[in-house]
Amino acid sequence: MRIEVKHLSYTYHSSAPFSAYALQDINLTIEEGEFFGIIGHTGSGKSTFVQHLNALIKLPTAEKKFKPKKVRKGQPAPVYPSIRIGTYDLGDKKTDFKELRSKVGIVFQYPEYQLFAETVALDVAFGLRNFSKTPLSQEETEEKVKEAIEAVGLDYHAVKDASPFDLSGGQKRRVAIAGVIVTKPEILILDEPAAGLDPLGKREIMELLHRLHASWCKTVIIVSHDMDEISENCTRAAVFSASRLKFCMPPSELFLHAEELETLGLDIPVTAKIQRELQKLGVEVHSDFTNEDFVRRVLERVGGTSC
Amino acid sequence: MLKDIAFGQYYPVSSFLHRADPRMKLLSLVAFIVAIFLASNFYGIGLCILGFALALAASRVPVRKVFRSVKGILFLLVFTAIIQLFFYKGETVLFSWWKIVVTKEALFYTLFLILRLVLLVTVASLLTFTTTPVSLTDGLESLLYPLKLIRFPVHELALIMSIALRFIPTLIEETERIMNAQKARGAEFERGSLFSRAKAVIPVLIPLLISAFRRAEELGDAMDARCYAGSKVRTKYKKISFGWRDLVIFLVMAGLIAGVVLVKQLPGMVF
């Protein structure tokens, strides 16, 4: 499913005197099959944006009490924000938002804090039960839960009857992800999926996401503030700053704008930093800024061999 | 949303009332409530309204904000008003239809009651609008000091109060986050029968409780790590002291109570 966002703006406390923009005129298209990254500071609007994609924040035109403004002759018609995801129109009151939520899964920051059920299997089945239109049989549920738990790299028979609170932090996060992907969403959105994990845990989670991207969810969107994570993993990235969309391009092009990113207060990946230092010394290296490619290019340039 | 709870939110400006001693404000609130209940006729209530208007002017809190706290008791207000209007026994009949009789006395009494209730709520909210939770608990601790003689843990009580107040917004935020996460997993909170709605709360309540316990443990550890040891050796960062403002408040409050007692003698309707 393709995501098409047009003229998306959002204000906090729209009635209060100190209303503040969280999003201003965002236009963005995410194609099916992308591994998309969203970068930005805290407060840049990235989380607000992501919550729109799942209709947790509804567009004004989708609110029950919405009435279109009367347009006087000679005046331009007001432009309402619009979001289309596949065939779903998020600006339409009649859209089945529940069904949409089963197609667009969101894993929030620190998802392990949303676990609640007595056993892992029951917790993973929570979303499945909520979304299914007809009651699922015991076997069907069990099979789907097993598939999801195994997809996140856990041993089904070892964890299914365990309490989710007895698991380790990394395992809890995997269970929480399983609880979202169990409905086979076509689009999977993760808010800071690697937050609070050690480097090894981070790499494992990222590997898991690539596995899911290949086999389970067509589109994966990750929200992050870690440039290295974005440059290593994403096909395309959007940069949010002060409620606006500043850039939207593949990381290999994005980090050519290193200076601008730094003025926005964002870090650039280590590889981009080294490339800049080399450039100062007169050594030009063209790379897509992933570690592997960068090392190879540098070694090519200096005439060594990769080890 | 949950965040829009008006009652008890500190309104950050600098004013006469904001800078007054929290102990004086607490005592004045008690005195004000006594005055409201002492008032037995419209003269008395009028004096109370005058006193409230003075306090409101001295607080620089927008009038609309203060009256928004009445919303919370709107149902109670309407309910009592209707009951009193129809069941208060009076003599001069204004209006009667079938078994329903409205008398002049009932009408006035209802008005009196509404004024009394609205005054109670707005005066109380004025205290929390002008006093930060920290200075409120400081004031309370200082007022309860005599209880220490009977080994009542005053300091600990004040600490518990300030921690509880401090964590209300945090827990509200947490609740919203967890609700969003469960909504993304297909939970519905606004639809269905009362029973299914009550059941829908469980996936929010359990993570919320767990996180509250986690926060409590973390806070305890952090306090331990900074060698917090209760009241014996602690000094205060901000010392509260009685000043000229408090003297003014004291005199106004004394005047109000004396006035309310005096006007009881005036002729007119008595409730």
Coordinates of C-alpha atoms in Angstrom, one line a residue:
Chain A
M1 CA 0.0 0.0 0.0
R2 CA 1.2 3.4 -0.9
I3 CA 1.1 6.3 1.6
E4 CA 0.3 9.7 0.3
V5 CA 0.2 12.6 2.6
K6 CA -0.8 16.1 1.4
H7 CA -0.8 19.4 3.2
L8 CA -0.8 17.8 6.7
S9 CA -0.8 20.4 9.5
Y10 CA -1.6 19.8 13.1
T11 CA -1.8 22.2 16.1
Y12 CA -1.8 21.4 19.8
H13 CA -4.6 23.0 21.9
S14 CA -6.1 24.6 18.8
S15 CA -8.6 26.6 21.0
A16 CA -6.1 27.8 23.6
P17 CA -4.2 31.0 23.2
F18 CA -0.8 29.3 23.2
S19 CA -1.6 26.9 20.3
A20 CA 1.6 25.6 18.8
Y21 CA 2.2 23.9 15.5
A22 CA 3.2 20.2 15.7
L23 CA 3.2 19.8 12.0
Q24 CA 3.1 22.3 9.2
D25 CA 2.2 21.5 5.6
I26 CA 3.8 18.1 5.3
N27 CA 3.7 16.6 1.8
L28 CA 5.2 13.1 1.6
T29 CA 4.7 9.9 -0.4
I30 CA 6.0 6.6 0.8
E31 CA 5.9 3.8 -1.9
E32 CA 5.1 0.2 -1.2
G33 CA 8.2 -1.9 -0.3
E34 CA 10.3 0.9 1.1
F35 CA 12.4 0.7 4.3
F36 CA 11.7 4.3 5.2
G37 CA 13.4 6.4 7.9
I38 CA 12.1 9.4 9.8
I39 CA 14.6 11.5 11.6
G40 CA 14.2 14.4 13.9
H41 CA 14.7 15.9 17.3
T42 CA 12.3 15.4 20.2
G43 CA 9.5 17.8 19.5
S44 CA 10.1 18.0 15.7
G45 CA 6.7 16.4 15.1
K46 CA 7.8 13.0 13.9
S47 CA 5.8 11.1 16.5
T48 CA 2.7 13.2 15.8
F49 CA 3.2 12.5 12.1
V50 CA 3.4 8.7 12.6
Q51 CA 0.2 8.7 14.8
H52 CA -1.7 10.2 11.9
L53 CA -0.8 7.3 9.7
N54 CA -2.7 4.9 12.0
A55 CA -5.6 7.3 12.6
L56 CA -4.7 7.6 16.3
I57 CA -4.9 11.2 15.5
K58 CA -7.8 11.7 13.1
L59 CA -7.8 14.3 10.3
P60 CA -10.2 17.2 10.9
T61 CA -12.3 16.1 8.0
A62 CA -12.7 12.6 9.6
E63 CA -14.0 14.0 12.9
K64 CA -17.7 13.2 13.6
K65 CA -18.6 16.9 14.1
F66 CA -16.8 18.1 11.1
K67 CA -18.7 20.4 8.7
P68 CA -17.0 21.9 5.7
K69 CA -16.6 25.7 5.8
K70 CA -18.9 27.7 3.6
V71 CA -16.9 29.1 0.7
R72 CA -17.9 32.6 -0.5
K73 CA -17.8 33.3 -4.2
G74 CA -14.4 34.5 -5.4
Q75 CA -12.6 33.0 -2.5
P76 CA -10.4 29.9 -2.9
A77 CA -11.8 26.7 -1.3
P78 CA -10.0 25.8 1.9
V79 CA -7.3 23.1 1.6
Y80 CA -7.9 20.3 4.1
P81 CA -5.1 17.9 4.9
S82 CA -5.4 14.5 3.2
I83 CA -3.8 11.1 3.8
R84 CA -4.4 8.1 1.6
I85 CA -3.0 4.7 2.4
G86 CA -3.7 2.2 -0.3
T87 CA -7.4 2.4 -0.9
Y88 CA -8.1 3.9 2.5
D89 CA -9.0 7.6 2.7
L90 CA -8.1 8.8 6.2
G91 CA -10.0 12.1 5.7
D92 CA -13.3 10.2 5.2
K93 CA -15.6 9.7 8.2
K94 CA -16.9 6.4 6.7
T95 CA -13.5 4.8 6.5
D96 CA -13.2 1.6 8.6
F97 CA -10.4 2.8 10.8
K98 CA -10.3 -0.4 12.8
E99 CA -9.5 -2.3 9.6
L100 CA -6.9 0.3 8.7
R101 CA -5.2 -0.2 12.0
S102 CA -4.9 -3.9 11.3
K103 CA -3.1 -3.0 8.0
V104 CA -0.9 -0.3 9.5
G105 CA 0.8 -1.6 12.6
I106 CA 2.5 0.8 15.0
V107 CA 5.1 -0.3 17.6
F108 CA 5.5 2.6 20.0
Q109 CA 8.6 3.6 21.9
Y110 CA 9.5 1.1 24.7
P111 CA 6.7 -1.2 23.5
E112 CA 7.5 -3.7 26.4
Y113 CA 5.6 -1.4 28.7
Q114 CA 2.3 -2.2 27.0
L115 CA 2.3 -5.9 27.8
F116 CA -0.4 -6.9 30.2
A117 CA -1.7 -10.5 29.7
E118 CA -0.9 -13.5 31.9
T119 CA 1.0 -15.3 29.2
V120 CA 3.0 -14.4 26.1
A121 CA 0.6 -16.2 23.8
L122 CA -2.4 -14.4 25.2
D123 CA -0.7 -11.0 24.9
V124 CA 0.2 -11.6 21.3
A125 CA -3.3 -12.8 20.5
F126 CA -4.8 -9.6 21.9
G127 CA -4.6 -7.7 18.6
L128 CA -5.6 -10.7 16.6
R129 CA -8.8 -11.1 18.6
N130 CA -9.6 -7.4 18.5
F131 CA -9.3 -7.2 14.7
S132 CA -10.9 -10.4 13.5
K133 CA -14.4 -9.8 12.3
T134 CA -15.5 -13.4 13.0
P135 CA -14.4 -15.2 16.1
L136 CA -11.3 -17.2 15.4
S137 CA -11.0 -20.9 16.3
Q138 CA -8.5 -22.0 19.0
E139 CA -6.3 -23.7 16.4
E140 CA -6.3 -20.8 14.0
T141 CA -5.4 -18.3 16.8
E142 CA -2.6 -20.6 18.0
E143 CA -1.2 -21.1 14.6
K144 CA -1.0 -17.3 13.9
V145 CA 0.4 -16.5 17.3
K146 CA 3.1 -19.2 16.8
E147 CA 4.0 -17.8 13.4
A148 CA 4.3 -14.3 14.8
I149 CA 6.4 -15.4 17.8
E150 CA 8.7 -17.4 15.6
A151 CA 9.0 -14.5 13.1
V152 CA 10.5 -12.3 15.9
G153 CA 13.0 -15.0 16.6
L154 CA 11.7 -16.5 19.8
D155 CA 11.1 -20.1 20.6
Y156 CA 7.4 -20.5 20.7
H157 CA 7.2 -23.6 22.9
A158 CA 9.6 -22.1 25.4
V159 CA 7.9 -18.7 25.9
K160 CA 4.2 -19.2 25.1
D161 CA 3.1 -20.0 28.6
A162 CA 5.6 -17.8 30.3
S163 CA 4.4 -14.5 31.9
P164 CA 5.6 -11.6 29.7
F165 CA 6.9 -9.9 32.9
D166 CA 9.4 -12.7 33.5
L167 CA 11.2 -12.2 30.2
S168 CA 14.4 -10.2 29.6
G169 CA 14.1 -6.7 28.2
G170 CA 15.1 -7.7 24.7
Q171 CA 12.7 -10.6 24.7
K172 CA 9.8 -8.4 26.0
R173 CA 10.4 -6.0 23.1
R174 CA 10.2 -8.9 20.7
V175 CA 7.0 -10.1 22.2
A176 CA 5.5 -6.6 21.9
I177 CA 6.6 -6.5 18.2
A178 CA 5.0 -9.9 17.7
G179 CA 1.8 -8.6 19.2
V180 CA 1.7 -5.9 16.5
I181 CA 2.7 -8.0 13.5
V182 CA 0.4 -10.9 14.3
T183 CA -2.3 -9.4 12.1
K184 CA 0.1 -9.2 9.2
P185 CA 0.0 -5.5 8.7
E186 CA 1.2 -4.4 5.2
I187 CA 2.9 -1.4 6.8
L188 CA 4.9 -1.6 10.0
I189 CA 5.8 1.6 11.8
L190 CA 8.3 1.5 14.7
D191 CA 9.0 4.5 16.9
E192 CA 12.6 4.3 18.1
P193 CA 12.7 0.5 17.9
A194 CA 16.3 0.3 19.2
A195 CA 15.9 2.8 22.1
G196 CA 17.6 1.7 25.3
L197 CA 19.3 -1.4 23.8
D198 CA 23.0 -2.1 23.8
P199 CA 24.8 -2.2 20.4
L200 CA 24.4 -5.9 20.0
G201 CA 20.7 -5.7 20.8
K202 CA 20.3 -2.8 18.4
R203 CA 21.9 -4.8 15.6
E204 CA 19.7 -7.8 16.4
I205 CA 16.5 -5.7 16.3
M206 CA 17.6 -4.1 13.0
E207 CA 18.3 -7.6 11.5
L208 CA 14.9 -8.7 12.7
L209 CA 13.3 -5.7 11.0
H210 CA 15.0 -6.5 7.7
R211 CA 13.8 -10.1 8.0
L212 CA 10.3 -8.9 8.6
H213 CA 10.6 -6.5 5.7
A214 CA 11.6 -9.3 3.4
S215 CA 9.0 -11.8 4.4
W216 CA 6.2 -10.3 6.5
C217 CA 5.4 -6.6 6.0
K218 CA 5.8 -4.9 2.7
T219 CA 6.7 -1.5 4.0
V220 CA 8.7 -0.7 7.1
I221 CA 9.0 2.8 8.6
I222 CA 11.3 3.5 11.4
V223 CA 11.4 6.7 13.5
S224 CA 14.8 7.4 14.9
H225 CA 17.3 10.1 15.9
D226 CA 20.3 7.9 15.3
M227 CA 21.8 8.9 11.9
D228 CA 23.9 5.7 11.8
E229 CA 20.8 3.6 12.1
I230 CA 19.1 5.5 9.3
S231 CA 22.1 5.4 6.9
E232 CA 22.7 1.7 7.6
N233 CA 19.2 0.5 7.0
C234 CA 16.9 2.8 5.1
T235 CA 16.2 3.2 1.4
R236 CA 14.9 6.7 1.9
A237 CA 14.7 9.1 4.8
A238 CA 12.7 12.1 5.8
V239 CA 14.1 14.8 8.1
F240 CA 11.7 16.6 10.4
S241 CA 12.7 19.8 12.1
A242 CA 10.5 22.3 14.0
S243 CA 7.3 20.8 12.7
R244 CA 8.3 20.9 9.0
L245 CA 9.6 18.4 6.5
K246 CA 13.1 19.6 5.6
F247 CA 14.5 16.8 3.4
C248 CA 13.2 13.5 1.9
M249 CA 15.8 11.5 -0.1
P250 CA 18.0 8.4 0.0
P251 CA 20.6 8.6 2.8
S252 CA 23.4 8.6 0.3
E253 CA 22.2 11.9 -1.0
L254 CA 21.0 13.2 2.4
F255 CA 24.4 13.2 4.0
L256 CA 25.8 15.3 1.3
H257 CA 23.9 18.1 3.1
A258 CA 25.9 17.5 6.2
E259 CA 26.3 21.2 7.0
E260 CA 22.5 21.9 6.9
L261 CA 21.8 18.8 9.0
E262 CA 24.2 20.1 11.6
T263 CA 22.6 23.5 11.7
L264 CA 19.3 21.7 12.4
G265 CA 21.0 20.2 15.4
L266 CA 21.1 16.7 13.9
D267 CA 24.1 14.5 14.0
I268 CA 25.6 12.9 10.8
P269 CA 26.8 9.3 10.6
V270 CA 30.4 8.5 11.4
T271 CA 31.1 7.6 7.8
A272 CA 29.9 11.1 6.6
K273 CA 32.2 12.7 9.2
I274 CA 35.2 10.8 8.0
Q275 CA 34.4 11.5 4.4
R276 CA 34.4 15.2 5.2
E277 CA 37.7 15.0 7.0
L278 CA 39.2 13.1 4.1
Q279 CA 37.8 15.8 1.7
K280 CA 39.7 18.4 3.7
L281 CA 42.9 16.4 3.1
G282 CA 42.0 16.3 -0.6
V283 CA 40.8 12.7 -0.8
E284 CA 37.5 12.3 -2.5
V285 CA 35.5 9.3 -1.6
H286 CA 32.0 8.6 -3.1
S287 CA 30.0 6.2 -1.1
D288 CA 26.4 5.5 0.0
F289 CA 27.6 6.0 3.6
T290 CA 26.9 2.5 4.9
N291 CA 29.8 1.2 6.9
E292 CA 30.5 -1.7 4.5
D293 CA 30.5 0.3 1.3
F294 CA 32.4 3.2 2.8
V295 CA 35.2 0.9 4.1
R296 CA 35.4 -0.7 0.7
R297 CA 35.6 2.6 -1.2
V298 CA 38.3 4.0 1.1
L299 CA 40.4 0.9 0.8
E300 CA 40.0 1.0 -3.0
R301 CA 41.1 4.6 -2.9
V302 CA 44.2 3.9 -0.8
G303 CA 44.9 0.7 -2.6
G304 CA 44.5 -1.8 0.3
T305 CA 42.3 -4.9 0.6
S306 CA 39.4 -5.4 2.8
C307 CA 39.9 -7.8 5.6
Chain B
M1 CA -8.7 14.8 26.6
L2 CA -7.5 13.8 30.0
K3 CA -5.0 16.7 30.1
D4 CA -7.7 19.3 30.2
I5 CA -8.6 19.0 33.8
A6 CA -8.9 22.6 35.0
F7 CA -9.3 22.1 38.7
G8 CA -6.1 22.3 40.7
Q9 CA -3.8 23.6 38.0
Y10 CA -1.3 26.2 39.1
Y11 CA -1.6 29.4 37.1
P12 CA 1.9 30.9 36.8
V13 CA 1.7 34.6 37.3
S14 CA 3.0 36.8 40.0
S15 CA 0.4 38.5 42.1
F16 CA -0.5 39.5 45.6
L17 CA -2.1 36.2 46.4
H18 CA 0.6 34.2 44.6
R19 CA 3.2 35.7 46.9
A20 CA 1.3 35.4 50.1
D21 CA 2.3 32.8 52.7
P22 CA 0.8 29.4 51.9
R23 CA -0.1 28.9 55.5
M24 CA -2.1 32.1 55.5
K25 CA -3.9 31.0 52.3
L26 CA -4.7 27.6 53.8
L27 CA -6.1 29.1 57.0
S28 CA -8.0 31.7 55.0
L29 CA -9.6 29.0 52.9
V30 CA -10.9 27.4 56.1
A31 CA -12.1 30.7 57.4
F32 CA -13.8 31.5 54.1
I33 CA -15.6 28.1 54.1
V34 CA -16.7 28.9 57.7
A35 CA -18.0 32.3 56.6
I36 CA -19.9 30.8 53.7
F37 CA -21.7 28.4 56.1
L38 CA -22.2 31.1 58.7
A39 CA -24.0 33.3 56.2
S40 CA -27.7 32.8 56.7
N41 CA -29.1 35.5 54.4
F42 CA -28.4 37.2 51.2
Y43 CA -26.5 40.0 53.0
G44 CA -24.0 37.5 54.3
I45 CA -23.6 35.7 51.0
G46 CA -23.2 39.2 49.4
L47 CA -20.3 39.9 51.7
C48 CA -18.8 36.5 50.8
I49 CA -19.1 37.3 47.1
L50 CA -17.4 40.7 47.8
G51 CA -14.6 38.9 49.6
F52 CA -14.2 36.5 46.7
A53 CA -14.2 39.3 44.2
L54 CA -11.4 40.9 46.1
A55 CA -9.4 37.7 46.2
L56 CA -10.0 37.1 42.5
A57 CA -8.7 40.6 41.7
A58 CA -5.7 40.1 43.9
S59 CA -4.9 36.8 42.2
R60 CA -4.7 37.9 38.6
V61 CA -6.1 34.5 37.5
P62 CA -8.6 35.0 34.5
V63 CA -12.2 34.8 35.7
R64 CA -13.1 32.3 33.0
K65 CA -10.4 29.9 34.3
V66 CA -11.7 30.0 37.8
F67 CA -15.3 29.5 36.8
R68 CA -14.3 26.5 34.6
S69 CA -13.8 24.6 37.9
V70 CA -17.6 24.8 38.4
K71 CA -18.0 22.5 35.4
G72 CA -17.0 19.6 37.6
I73 CA -19.9 20.0 40.0
L74 CA -22.4 21.1 37.3
F75 CA -24.4 17.9 37.6
L76 CA -24.6 18.2 41.4
L77 CA -25.6 21.8 41.1
V78 CA -28.5 21.2 38.7
F79 CA -29.6 18.1 40.7
T80 CA -29.8 20.0 44.1
A81 CA -31.3 23.0 42.4
I82 CA -34.2 20.9 41.0
I83 CA -34.8 19.0 44.2
Q84 CA -34.8 22.2 46.3
L85 CA -37.0 24.1 43.9
F86 CA -39.8 21.5 44.1
F87 CA -39.6 20.2 47.6
Y88 CA -38.7 23.2 49.8
K89 CA -41.8 24.1 51.8
G90 CA -42.8 27.7 51.4
E91 CA -46.0 29.8 51.6
T92 CA -46.2 32.3 48.7
V93 CA -47.1 30.1 45.7
L94 CA -45.6 31.4 42.4
F95 CA -46.5 28.7 40.1
S96 CA -48.4 25.4 40.4
W97 CA -49.3 22.7 37.9
W98 CA -50.6 19.3 38.8
K99 CA -48.7 18.2 41.9
I100 CA -45.7 20.5 41.2
V101 CA -45.6 23.7 43.3
V102 CA -43.0 26.3 43.2
T103 CA -43.0 28.9 46.0
K104 CA -41.2 32.2 46.3
E105 CA -39.2 30.9 49.3
A106 CA -38.1 27.8 47.4
L107 CA -36.9 30.0 44.5
F108 CA -34.8 32.2 46.8
Y109 CA -33.5 29.2 48.8
T110 CA -32.4 27.5 45.5
L111 CA -30.6 30.6 44.4
F112 CA -28.9 30.9 47.8
L113 CA -27.8 27.3 47.7
I114 CA -26.3 27.6 44.2
L115 CA -24.4 30.7 45.2
R116 CA -23.1 28.9 48.2
L117 CA -21.9 25.8 46.2
V118 CA -20.3 27.9 43.5
L119 CA -18.5 30.0 46.0
L120 CA -17.2 27.0 47.8
V121 CA -15.7 25.5 44.6
T122 CA -14.3 28.7 43.2
V123 CA -12.7 29.8 46.4
A124 CA -11.1 26.4 46.8
S125 CA -9.8 26.4 43.3
L126 CA -8.4 29.9 43.8
L127 CA -6.0 28.3 46.4
T128 CA -4.6 25.8 43.9
F129 CA -4.5 28.3 41.1
T130 CA -2.2 30.6 43.2
T131 CA -0.1 28.1 45.1
T132 CA 2.3 25.6 43.7
P133 CA 1.9 22.0 45.1
V134 CA 5.4 22.4 46.7
S135 CA 4.6 25.5 48.7
L136 CA 1.1 24.0 49.5
T137 CA 2.7 21.0 51.1
D138 CA 5.3 23.1 52.8
G139 CA 2.5 25.2 54.3
L140 CA 0.6 22.1 55.4
E141 CA 3.7 20.6 57.0
S142 CA 4.3 23.8 58.9
L143 CA 0.7 24.1 60.0
L144 CA 0.6 20.4 61.2
Y145 CA 3.9 20.9 63.1
P146 CA 2.2 20.7 66.6
L147 CA 1.2 17.1 65.7
K148 CA 4.8 16.2 65.9
L149 CA 4.5 16.3 69.7
I150 CA 2.4 13.2 69.5
R151 CA 4.9 11.6 67.1
F152 CA 2.7 12.0 64.1
P153 CA 5.0 11.7 60.9
V154 CA 4.2 15.2 59.6
H155 CA 7.2 15.5 57.3
E156 CA 6.6 12.1 55.7
L157 CA 2.9 12.9 55.2
A158 CA 3.9 16.1 53.4
L159 CA 6.4 14.2 51.3
I160 CA 3.8 11.7 50.3
M161 CA 1.4 14.5 49.3
S162 CA 3.9 16.3 47.2
I163 CA 5.1 13.1 45.4
A164 CA 1.4 12.2 44.7
L165 CA 0.7 15.7 43.3
R166 CA 3.9 15.7 41.3
F167 CA 3.1 12.3 39.6
I168 CA -0.5 13.1 38.5
P169 CA 0.5 14.7 35.2
T170 CA 3.1 12.0 34.6
L171 CA 0.6 9.2 35.1
I172 CA -1.9 10.9 32.9
E173 CA 0.6 11.1 30.1
E174 CA 1.5 7.5 30.6
T175 CA -2.2 6.5 30.5
E176 CA -2.6 8.3 27.1
R177 CA 0.5 6.6 25.8
I178 CA -0.6 3.1 26.8
M179 CA -4.2 3.8 25.5
N180 CA -2.7 4.7 22.1
A181 CA -0.6 1.6 22.0
Q182 CA -3.6 -0.6 22.8
K183 CA -5.8 1.3 20.3
A184 CA -3.1 0.5 17.7
R185 CA -3.7 -3.1 18.6
G186 CA -7.4 -2.8 18.0
A187 CA -8.6 -2.0 21.5
E188 CA -11.8 0.2 21.7
F189 CA -12.6 2.3 24.6
E190 CA -15.6 4.3 23.4
R191 CA -17.8 1.6 22.0
G192 CA -19.7 -1.3 23.4
S193 CA -21.7 -2.1 26.5
L194 CA -20.7 -1.0 29.9
F195 CA -19.4 -4.4 30.6
S196 CA -17.2 -4.6 27.6
R197 CA -15.9 -1.0 28.2
A198 CA -15.0 -2.0 31.7
K199 CA -13.1 -5.0 30.4
A200 CA -11.3 -2.8 27.8
V201 CA -9.7 -0.9 30.7
I202 CA -7.7 -3.9 31.9
P203 CA -5.1 -3.7 29.1
V204 CA -4.5 -0.1 30.2
L205 CA -4.7 -0.5 33.9
I206 CA -2.2 -3.3 34.3
P207 CA 0.7 -1.7 32.4
L208 CA -0.1 1.6 34.2
L209 CA 0.1 0.0 37.6
I210 CA 3.3 -1.8 36.7
S211 CA 4.9 1.4 35.5
A212 CA 3.7 3.2 38.7
F213 CA 5.4 0.6 40.8
R214 CA 8.5 0.8 38.6
R215 CA 8.6 4.6 39.0
A216 CA 8.1 4.3 42.8
E217 CA 11.1 1.9 43.0
E218 CA 13.2 4.2 40.8
L219 CA 12.3 7.2 42.9
G220 CA 13.1 5.4 46.1
D221 CA 16.5 4.3 44.8
A222 CA 17.3 7.8 43.6
M223 CA 16.4 9.2 47.0
D224 CA 18.5 6.6 48.7
A225 CA 21.4 7.4 46.4
R226 CA 21.2 11.0 47.5
C227 CA 21.2 9.9 51.1
Y228 CA 17.7 11.1 51.8
A229 CA 17.0 10.4 55.5
G230 CA 13.7 12.0 56.4
S231 CA 13.0 15.1 58.4
K232 CA 15.6 15.2 61.2
V233 CA 18.5 16.7 59.3
R234 CA 16.8 18.6 56.5
T235 CA 16.7 22.3 56.0
K236 CA 14.4 24.1 53.6
Y237 CA 15.5 25.7 50.3
K238 CA 12.7 28.2 50.5
K239 CA 11.7 29.4 53.9
I240 CA 8.1 30.6 54.1
S241 CA 7.5 33.6 56.2
F242 CA 4.7 35.8 57.4
G243 CA 4.7 39.2 55.7
W244 CA 2.6 42.3 55.3
R245 CA 0.5 40.6 52.6
D246 CA -0.5 38.0 55.1
L247 CA -1.5 40.6 57.6
V248 CA -3.7 42.2 55.0
I249 CA -5.3 38.9 54.3
F250 CA -5.8 38.2 58.0
L251 CA -7.5 41.5 58.5
V252 CA -9.8 41.1 55.5
M253 CA -10.8 37.6 56.6
A254 CA -11.4 38.8 60.2
G255 CA -13.5 41.6 58.7
L256 CA -15.5 39.1 56.5
I257 CA -16.3 36.8 59.4
A258 CA -17.3 39.7 61.7
G259 CA -19.4 41.2 58.9
V260 CA -21.2 37.9 58.2
V261 CA -22.0 37.5 61.9
L262 CA -23.2 41.1 62.1
V263 CA -25.6 41.1 59.1
K264 CA -27.3 38.0 60.5
Q265 CA -29.2 40.5 62.7
L266 CA -30.6 42.4 59.7
P267 CA -34.3 41.8 58.9
G268 CA -35.2 39.8 55.8
M269 CA -35.3 36.2 54.6
V270 CA -33.4 33.7 56.8
F271 CA -32.3 30.3 55.6

